[in-house]
Short mmCIF file of C-alpha atoms and ligand atoms in Angstrom, two decimals:
data_model
loop_
_atom_site.label_atom_id
_atom_site.label_comp_id
_atom_site.label_asym_id
_atom_site.label_seq_id
_atom_site.Cartn_x
_atom_site.Cartn_y
_atom_site.Cartn_z
CA GLN A 13 14.23 102.45 -39.50
CA HIS A 14 15.00 101.82 -35.86
CA HIS A 15 16.56 98.89 -34.13
CA GLY A 16 13.45 98.40 -31.94
CA ALA A 17 14.25 96.16 -29.19
CA ASN A 18 17.75 97.41 -28.47
CA ARG A 19 17.04 101.07 -28.92
CA ALA A 20 17.31 103.29 -25.80
CA LYS A 21 18.25 100.40 -23.60
CA PRO A 22 21.52 101.31 -22.05
CA ASP A 23 22.01 97.66 -20.94
CA MET A 24 24.66 96.81 -23.56
CA ASN A 25 27.22 99.01 -21.95
CA ARG A 26 30.59 97.91 -22.55
CA ALA A 27 33.53 99.05 -20.71
CA VAL A 28 36.84 99.20 -22.55
CA SER A 29 39.91 100.09 -20.73
CA ASN A 30 43.10 101.49 -22.06
CA SER A 31 46.18 103.41 -21.26
CA ARG A 32 46.35 106.91 -22.55
CA ALA A 33 49.86 106.63 -23.85
CA ARG A 34 49.11 103.63 -25.93
CA LEU A 35 46.09 105.19 -27.16
CA ALA A 36 47.85 108.33 -28.21
CA ALA A 37 50.37 106.23 -30.15
CA PHE A 38 47.60 104.18 -31.57
CA SER A 39 45.79 107.07 -32.89
CA ALA A 40 48.87 108.72 -34.23
CA SER A 41 50.19 105.69 -36.03
CA SER A 42 47.04 104.08 -37.27
CA SER A 43 45.11 107.13 -38.03
CA LEU A 44 44.70 106.90 -41.75
CA ALA A 45 44.26 103.18 -41.81
CA SER A 46 41.56 103.21 -39.16
CA GLU A 47 39.93 106.52 -40.18
CA ALA A 48 39.17 105.71 -43.72
CA TRP A 49 36.09 103.68 -44.18
CA ASP A 50 36.74 100.01 -45.10
CA GLY A 51 33.32 99.14 -46.25
CA ARG A 52 32.65 96.51 -43.68
CA PHE A 53 28.93 97.31 -43.77
CA ARG A 54 26.75 99.70 -45.65
CA LEU A 55 26.72 103.16 -44.21
CA HIS A 56 23.11 104.44 -43.67
CA LYS A 57 22.66 107.98 -44.87
CA PRO A 58 19.23 108.65 -43.51
CA ARG A 59 20.82 108.00 -40.04
CA GLY A 60 23.48 110.64 -40.81
CA GLN A 61 26.28 108.10 -41.13
CA HIS A 62 28.90 110.27 -42.65
CA LEU A 63 32.23 109.57 -41.08
CA LEU A 64 34.62 112.34 -40.48
CA THR A 65 37.99 110.99 -41.92
CA ASN A 66 40.34 114.04 -42.14
CA PRO A 67 42.77 113.63 -39.27
CA ARG A 68 43.56 117.24 -39.12
CA VAL A 69 39.93 118.17 -38.66
CA LEU A 70 39.50 115.41 -36.02
CA ASP A 71 42.56 116.76 -34.13
CA ALA A 72 41.28 120.34 -34.39
CA ILE A 73 37.86 119.36 -32.94
CA ALA A 74 39.55 117.70 -29.90
CA ARG A 75 41.92 120.75 -29.55
CA HIS A 76 38.92 123.10 -29.52
CA ALA A 77 37.09 121.12 -26.93
CA ALA A 78 39.99 121.99 -24.47
CA LEU A 79 39.40 118.80 -22.35
CA ARG A 80 40.92 118.81 -18.82
CA PRO A 81 42.00 116.17 -16.39
CA GLY A 82 38.94 115.00 -14.45
CA ASP A 83 36.57 115.71 -17.29
CA ALA A 84 33.66 113.33 -18.17
CA VAL A 85 33.06 113.59 -21.89
CA LEU A 86 29.78 112.73 -23.63
CA GLU A 87 29.99 111.92 -27.38
CA VAL A 88 26.79 111.45 -29.44
CA GLY A 89 27.06 109.16 -32.49
CA PRO A 90 30.68 107.93 -32.25
CA GLY A 91 30.33 105.98 -35.52
CA THR A 92 33.54 103.99 -35.87
CA GLY A 93 35.29 106.01 -33.29
CA ASN A 94 37.51 108.47 -35.23
CA LEU A 95 36.74 111.26 -32.88
CA THR A 96 36.39 109.03 -29.90
CA ALA A 97 40.15 108.18 -30.29
CA ARG A 98 41.08 111.77 -29.90
CA LEU A 99 38.85 112.14 -26.79
CA LEU A 100 40.41 109.09 -25.28
CA ALA A 101 43.92 110.46 -25.95
CA SER A 102 43.09 113.81 -24.30
CA PRO A 103 43.64 114.78 -20.65
CA ALA A 104 39.89 113.84 -19.91
CA ASP A 105 39.15 111.15 -17.58
CA ARG A 106 36.18 109.36 -19.18
CA VAL A 107 34.30 109.19 -22.35
CA THR A 108 30.70 108.00 -22.67
CA ALA A 109 29.44 107.53 -26.25
CA VAL A 110 25.74 107.06 -27.24
CA GLU A 111 25.30 105.29 -30.47
CA ILE A 112 22.06 104.02 -32.01
CA ASP A 113 23.47 101.51 -34.58
CA PRO A 114 24.59 98.24 -33.01
CA ARG A 115 27.06 97.76 -35.88
CA MET A 116 28.74 101.03 -35.02
CA VAL A 117 28.70 100.01 -31.27
CA ASP A 118 30.52 96.88 -32.13
CA ALA A 119 32.96 98.83 -34.37
CA VAL A 120 33.85 101.32 -31.65
CA THR A 121 34.10 98.68 -28.95
CA ALA A 122 36.30 96.45 -31.13
CA ARG A 123 38.55 99.34 -32.09
CA PHE A 124 39.20 100.29 -28.50
CA GLY A 125 38.92 96.75 -27.13
CA ALA A 126 41.74 95.62 -29.39
CA LEU A 127 43.99 97.79 -27.22
CA ASP A 128 43.17 95.45 -24.46
CA LEU A 129 44.80 97.39 -21.64
CA ALA A 130 43.15 96.89 -18.44
CA HIS A 131 43.44 99.40 -15.57
CA LYS A 132 41.22 102.28 -16.29
CA LEU A 133 37.58 102.43 -17.12
CA THR A 134 37.74 105.25 -19.67
CA CYS A 135 35.26 104.55 -22.51
CA GLN A 136 31.71 103.38 -22.30
CA VAL A 137 29.53 102.85 -25.27
CA ILE A 138 25.78 103.01 -24.68
CA GLN A 139 23.64 101.66 -27.40
CA GLY A 140 20.58 103.75 -27.77
CA ASP A 141 18.85 106.71 -29.49
CA ALA A 142 20.46 109.86 -28.08
CA MET A 143 17.06 111.44 -27.87
CA GLU A 144 15.67 108.77 -25.68
CA THR A 145 18.66 107.82 -23.61
CA GLU A 146 19.37 109.49 -20.35
CA PHE A 147 22.90 110.79 -20.48
CA PRO A 148 25.24 110.08 -17.56
CA LYS A 149 26.69 113.07 -15.85
CA PHE A 150 29.17 114.90 -18.13
CA ASP A 151 31.25 118.01 -18.12
CA VAL A 152 31.87 118.44 -21.91
CA CYS A 153 30.00 117.15 -24.94
CA VAL A 154 32.10 116.83 -28.01
CA ALA A 155 30.51 115.23 -31.11
CA ASN A 156 30.03 115.04 -34.79
CA ILE A 157 26.34 114.36 -34.44
CA PRO A 158 23.82 113.06 -37.00
CA TYR A 159 22.56 116.49 -38.43
CA GLY A 160 18.90 115.27 -38.35
CA ILE A 161 18.83 115.54 -34.55
CA SER A 162 20.67 118.94 -34.23
CA SER A 163 17.58 120.97 -32.88
CA PRO A 164 16.23 118.35 -30.51
CA LEU A 165 19.61 117.39 -29.22
CA ILE A 166 20.67 121.00 -28.48
CA ALA A 167 17.21 121.54 -26.88
CA LYS A 168 17.80 118.44 -24.76
CA LEU A 169 21.30 119.51 -23.73
CA LEU A 170 20.21 123.24 -22.88
CA PHE A 171 16.72 122.94 -21.62
CA GLY A 172 16.97 119.59 -19.99
CA THR A 173 18.34 118.88 -16.62
CA TYR A 174 22.08 118.58 -17.52
CA HIS A 175 24.81 120.89 -16.19
CA PHE A 176 27.92 121.10 -18.32
CA ARG A 177 30.80 123.38 -19.22
CA THR A 178 30.69 123.34 -22.97
CA ALA A 179 29.26 121.41 -25.96
CA THR A 180 31.52 121.37 -29.05
CA LEU A 181 29.45 120.19 -31.97
CA LEU A 182 29.89 119.77 -35.60
CA LEU A 183 26.71 120.88 -37.30
CA GLN A 184 25.42 121.53 -40.74
CA LYS A 185 26.95 124.89 -41.88
CA GLU A 186 23.64 126.56 -42.50
CA PHE A 187 22.29 125.48 -39.26
CA ALA A 188 25.35 126.66 -37.44
CA ARG A 189 25.02 129.98 -39.13
CA ARG A 190 21.47 130.35 -37.90
CA LEU A 191 22.55 129.20 -34.34
CA VAL A 192 25.13 131.99 -33.99
CA ALA A 193 23.10 134.63 -35.79
CA MET A 194 22.48 137.94 -33.99
CA PRO A 195 19.35 140.08 -33.99
CA GLY A 196 19.13 141.95 -37.29
CA ASP A 197 21.05 139.30 -39.19
CA SER A 198 18.86 137.70 -42.01
CA GLU A 199 19.27 134.24 -40.34
CA TYR A 200 18.30 135.45 -36.86
CA ASN A 201 15.41 133.24 -35.63
CA ARG A 202 13.75 131.46 -32.74
CA LEU A 203 16.48 128.90 -32.53
CA ALA A 204 19.09 131.55 -31.90
CA ALA A 205 16.93 133.66 -29.62
CA ASN A 206 16.06 130.65 -27.40
CA VAL A 207 19.63 129.35 -27.32
CA ARG A 208 21.06 132.78 -26.47
CA MET A 209 18.60 132.90 -23.61
CA VAL A 210 20.58 130.25 -21.71
CA ALA A 211 23.98 129.95 -23.49
CA ASP A 212 26.70 131.80 -25.31
CA VAL A 213 27.50 130.34 -28.83
CA LYS A 214 30.58 130.71 -30.97
CA LEU A 215 31.49 129.56 -34.50
CA LEU A 216 34.87 127.79 -34.34
CA MET A 217 35.62 126.65 -37.84
CA ASP A 218 34.07 125.46 -41.10
CA VAL A 219 34.59 121.92 -42.27
CA SER A 220 34.35 120.89 -45.97
CA LYS A 221 31.96 118.12 -46.96
CA ARG A 222 35.04 116.55 -48.61
CA ASP A 223 36.33 115.51 -45.25
CA PHE A 224 33.61 112.98 -44.84
CA VAL A 225 32.97 109.57 -46.11
CA PRO A 226 30.59 109.19 -47.83
CA MET A 227 30.61 112.81 -48.82
CA PRO A 228 27.41 114.53 -47.74
CA ARG A 229 25.58 117.21 -49.73
CA VAL A 230 26.28 119.90 -47.10
CA ASP A 231 29.33 121.54 -45.55
CA SER A 232 29.75 121.67 -41.80
CA SER A 233 30.79 124.04 -39.05
CA LEU A 234 32.09 123.46 -35.66
CA VAL A 235 30.27 125.39 -32.89
CA GLU A 236 30.84 125.92 -29.16
CA ILE A 237 27.79 126.19 -26.90
CA GLN A 238 28.53 127.39 -23.40
CA PRO A 239 25.72 127.37 -21.04
CA ARG A 240 25.60 130.42 -18.73
CA GLY A 241 26.07 129.78 -15.08
CA ALA A 242 22.94 131.45 -13.78
CA PRO A 243 19.56 130.39 -15.11
CA PRO A 244 17.68 133.21 -16.77
CA GLU A 245 15.24 135.24 -14.74
CA VAL A 246 12.27 134.12 -16.69
CA ASP A 247 9.79 131.25 -16.76
CA LEU A 248 11.30 129.32 -19.55
CA ALA A 249 8.05 127.74 -20.61
CA GLU A 250 6.45 131.14 -20.95
CA TRP A 251 9.47 132.46 -22.82
CA LEU A 252 9.51 129.51 -25.28
CA GLY A 253 5.76 129.93 -25.93
CA PHE A 254 6.25 133.69 -26.42
CA THR A 255 9.21 133.27 -28.92
CA ARG A 256 7.12 130.75 -30.84
CA GLU A 257 4.48 133.41 -31.53
CA CYS A 258 6.91 136.09 -32.31
CA PHE A 259 9.21 134.22 -34.55
CA GLY A 260 6.54 132.36 -36.50
CA GLN A 261 6.29 135.57 -38.39
CA LYS A 262 9.63 136.98 -37.52
CA ASN A 263 9.64 139.76 -40.14
CA LYS A 264 6.22 141.24 -39.47
CA THR A 265 5.94 143.91 -36.93
CA LEU A 266 4.73 142.96 -33.51
CA GLY A 267 1.71 145.21 -34.01
CA ALA A 268 0.76 143.14 -37.15
CA ILE A 269 1.52 139.78 -35.43
CA PHE A 270 -0.66 140.45 -32.42
CA LYS A 271 -3.52 141.92 -34.34
CA GLN A 272 -4.42 138.64 -35.97
CA LYS A 273 -7.75 137.25 -34.95
CA ARG A 274 -6.61 133.64 -34.77
CA LYS A 275 -3.69 134.61 -32.58
CA ILE A 276 -5.85 136.72 -30.27
CA LEU A 277 -8.30 133.82 -29.83
CA ASP A 278 -5.48 131.40 -29.20
CA LEU A 279 -3.83 133.64 -26.62
CA LEU A 280 -7.19 134.20 -24.93
CA LYS A 281 -7.74 130.53 -24.50
CA ARG A 282 -4.17 130.06 -23.17
CA SER A 283 -4.38 133.01 -20.90
CA GLN A 284 -7.71 131.75 -19.35
CA ARG A 285 -6.08 128.37 -18.74
CA SER A 286 -3.06 129.96 -17.20
CA GLU A 287 -5.24 132.11 -14.85
CA ARG A 288 -7.11 128.99 -13.75
CA CYS A 289 -3.87 127.19 -12.93
CA THR A 290 -1.79 129.86 -11.39
CA SER A 291 -0.83 127.50 -8.65
CA ASP A 292 1.16 125.47 -11.05
CA ALA A 293 4.85 125.57 -10.55
CA PRO A 294 6.50 127.46 -13.48
CA GLY A 295 9.00 125.73 -15.51
CA THR A 296 9.44 123.63 -18.54
CA GLY A 297 7.39 120.51 -18.76
CA SER A 298 9.25 117.91 -20.70
CA GLY A 299 6.58 117.90 -23.40
CA ILE A 300 7.56 121.31 -24.70
CA ILE A 301 11.25 120.76 -24.76
CA LEU A 302 12.10 118.87 -27.85
CA GLY A 303 10.20 121.08 -30.35
CA VAL A 304 11.33 124.46 -29.04
CA LEU A 305 14.12 124.83 -31.44
CA ASP A 306 12.32 123.73 -34.63
CA ASP A 307 12.45 125.82 -37.62
CA ASP A 308 10.24 128.91 -37.61
CA GLY A 309 7.12 128.91 -39.69
CA ASN A 310 7.24 131.27 -42.70
CA ASP A 311 5.52 134.56 -42.91
CA GLU A 312 2.73 133.25 -45.05
CA ALA A 313 1.60 130.54 -42.67
CA CYS A 314 -1.05 132.58 -40.90
CA SER A 315 -3.90 134.24 -42.58
CA ASP A 316 -5.90 136.90 -40.99
CA GLU A 317 -9.49 136.05 -41.14
CA ASP A 318 -12.22 138.34 -39.94
CA GLY A 319 -15.80 138.01 -38.54
CA ASP A 320 -16.92 136.66 -35.28
CA SER A 321 -17.92 133.12 -36.20
CA GLY A 322 -14.54 132.05 -34.89
CA ASP A 323 -15.20 133.62 -31.53
CA ARG A 324 -18.32 131.69 -30.91
CA ALA A 325 -16.72 128.48 -32.15
CA ALA A 326 -13.99 129.05 -29.54
CA GLY A 327 -16.60 129.73 -26.90
CA PHE A 328 -15.98 133.43 -26.38
CA SER A 329 -18.28 136.36 -26.90
CA THR A 330 -17.28 139.04 -29.28
CA GLU A 331 -17.08 141.52 -26.47
CA GLU A 332 -14.67 139.20 -24.59
CA VAL A 333 -12.42 138.89 -27.59
CA GLY A 334 -12.58 142.72 -28.28
CA ALA A 335 -11.57 143.46 -24.75
CA PHE A 336 -8.71 141.02 -24.84
CA LYS A 337 -7.56 142.53 -28.14
CA GLU A 338 -7.49 145.90 -26.52
CA ARG A 339 -5.48 144.56 -23.71
CA ILE A 340 -2.78 143.26 -26.13
CA ALA A 341 -2.86 146.49 -28.14
CA GLY A 342 -2.57 148.49 -24.92
CA ALA A 343 0.47 146.54 -23.83
CA LEU A 344 2.13 147.26 -27.24
CA GLU A 345 1.14 150.82 -27.27
CA SER A 346 2.53 151.55 -23.85
CA THR A 347 6.01 150.85 -25.36
CA ASP A 348 7.36 151.96 -28.69
CA LEU A 349 7.68 148.27 -29.71
CA ALA A 350 4.62 147.79 -31.92
CA GLY A 351 6.52 148.87 -35.03
CA LYS A 352 9.43 146.50 -34.30
CA ARG A 353 10.14 143.22 -35.88
CA PRO A 354 11.05 140.21 -33.73
CA SER A 355 14.03 139.32 -36.02
CA LYS A 356 15.58 142.59 -35.10
CA MET A 357 14.94 142.68 -31.38
CA SER A 358 17.36 141.72 -28.62
CA ASN A 359 16.32 139.20 -26.04
CA ASP A 360 16.22 142.08 -23.35
CA GLU A 361 13.65 143.89 -25.55
CA LEU A 362 11.65 140.72 -26.08
CA LEU A 363 11.76 139.93 -22.45
CA TYR A 364 10.56 143.38 -21.48
CA LEU A 365 7.56 142.86 -23.80
CA LEU A 366 6.82 139.42 -22.38
CA ARG A 367 6.81 140.88 -18.77
CA LEU A 368 4.41 143.50 -19.89
CA PHE A 369 2.05 140.96 -21.48
CA ASN A 370 2.21 138.77 -18.44
CA GLU A 371 1.44 141.70 -16.11
CA ARG A 372 -1.69 142.26 -18.09
CA GLY A 373 -2.76 138.72 -17.88
CA ILE A 374 -1.59 137.68 -21.36
CA TRP A 375 0.03 134.23 -21.12
CA PHE A 376 1.82 132.15 -23.79
CA GLN A 377 2.32 128.69 -22.42
N1 SAH B 417 31.14 110.85 -35.02
C1 SAH B 417 31.44 109.87 -36.11
C2 SAH B 417 30.27 109.39 -36.83
C3 SAH B 417 29.43 110.45 -37.40
S1 SAH B 417 28.05 109.77 -38.22
C4 SAH B 417 32.57 110.53 -37.02
O1 SAH B 417 32.73 111.72 -36.89
O2 SAH B 417 33.06 109.75 -37.84
C5 SAH B 417 26.78 109.91 -37.04
C6 SAH B 417 26.59 108.78 -36.22
O3 SAH B 417 25.52 108.99 -35.32
C7 SAH B 417 26.38 107.49 -36.82
O4 SAH B 417 27.27 106.57 -36.28
C8 SAH B 417 24.88 107.10 -36.56
O5 SAH B 417 24.68 105.74 -36.50
C9 SAH B 417 24.71 107.81 -35.27
N2 SAH B 417 23.33 108.11 -34.96
C10 SAH B 417 22.36 108.48 -35.70
N3 SAH B 417 21.24 108.71 -35.15
C11 SAH B 417 21.53 108.64 -33.81
C12 SAH B 417 20.72 108.80 -32.54
N4 SAH B 417 19.45 109.16 -32.68
N5 SAH B 417 21.35 108.51 -31.35
C13 SAH B 417 22.64 108.13 -31.34
N6 SAH B 417 23.35 107.99 -32.42
C14 SAH B 417 22.84 108.20 -33.66
#
């Protein structure tokens, strides 16, 4: 599955230099010839190797990315370099591409190395898994990524340590719809709520599956993600834990969600732990990052068992659990939110409830 030894090692960096004018001419004249797949080696579908070959779509992506002089661009999964060619022909200064497949690394390097012009270091290809490779500083991320890493990659970009202007990403159409959904939309979910906490997202255009080789089963959409300047005024780890609880059963009412025995016990455990370590600095430990945008569970996932055998098993007395249950119910009753459903709530409303819970010693991380 993986190319073990080489994976994640950025030591195969190759610098390829070129002149922008030559490159622009190159990508214009040889577009179809170089963009169609010549079958040099077998493309690996499980790795998301679907090359985008429609030059109009490739041009449109580069145009939407609105690259400026001075920009450092990050591309994830350059494949044979069809999009890379546009990025190199843009006003941007530098392109770094992270690619897991050594055959693709060779293909991109050969493609731009063939231009063999020597004064400017503009393109660097790092061989490695984008999820394990530390990205160099970048201003803009532009990529037709392997769709299998959509959630963790977006989480890495938005909840990691990077600061960038925009990410213009080609994603599976359904995933893109869920990403840009608004409260009340049927697709609204944890992914959208968490991303909206830190960024603005916008659908730019749809792209047909026919524009790829080999043709995938799904259509695609181009999305722009723009991180907000100021970080949100919330402990992100706490927020992410809270939205996990709410959106696991996003169509139930909050009252119903927070009445469940198993949930109450679980929160009681977490809350006691949090009280014990209040000296811990708030923030997002790296461990929680990658899963935070995973799909929501479905509404059937949690059953509501009764009886107090669970309390004792968890080391709590029935009284203790009862009191904590009252605390949660009290927080909900003090607002008119108990009858609301998470999938229809704005982040402001959710945040308000989270603060109320926290003030009452109910913690989610
Ligand atoms: N951007 C190119 C290729 C898209 S196919 C184009 O538009 O034509 C996706 C590419 O991502 C493939 O080259 C695949 O090898 C690469 N890839 C898959 N998983 C990856 C990962 N975890 N990290 C980096 N690259 C990956």
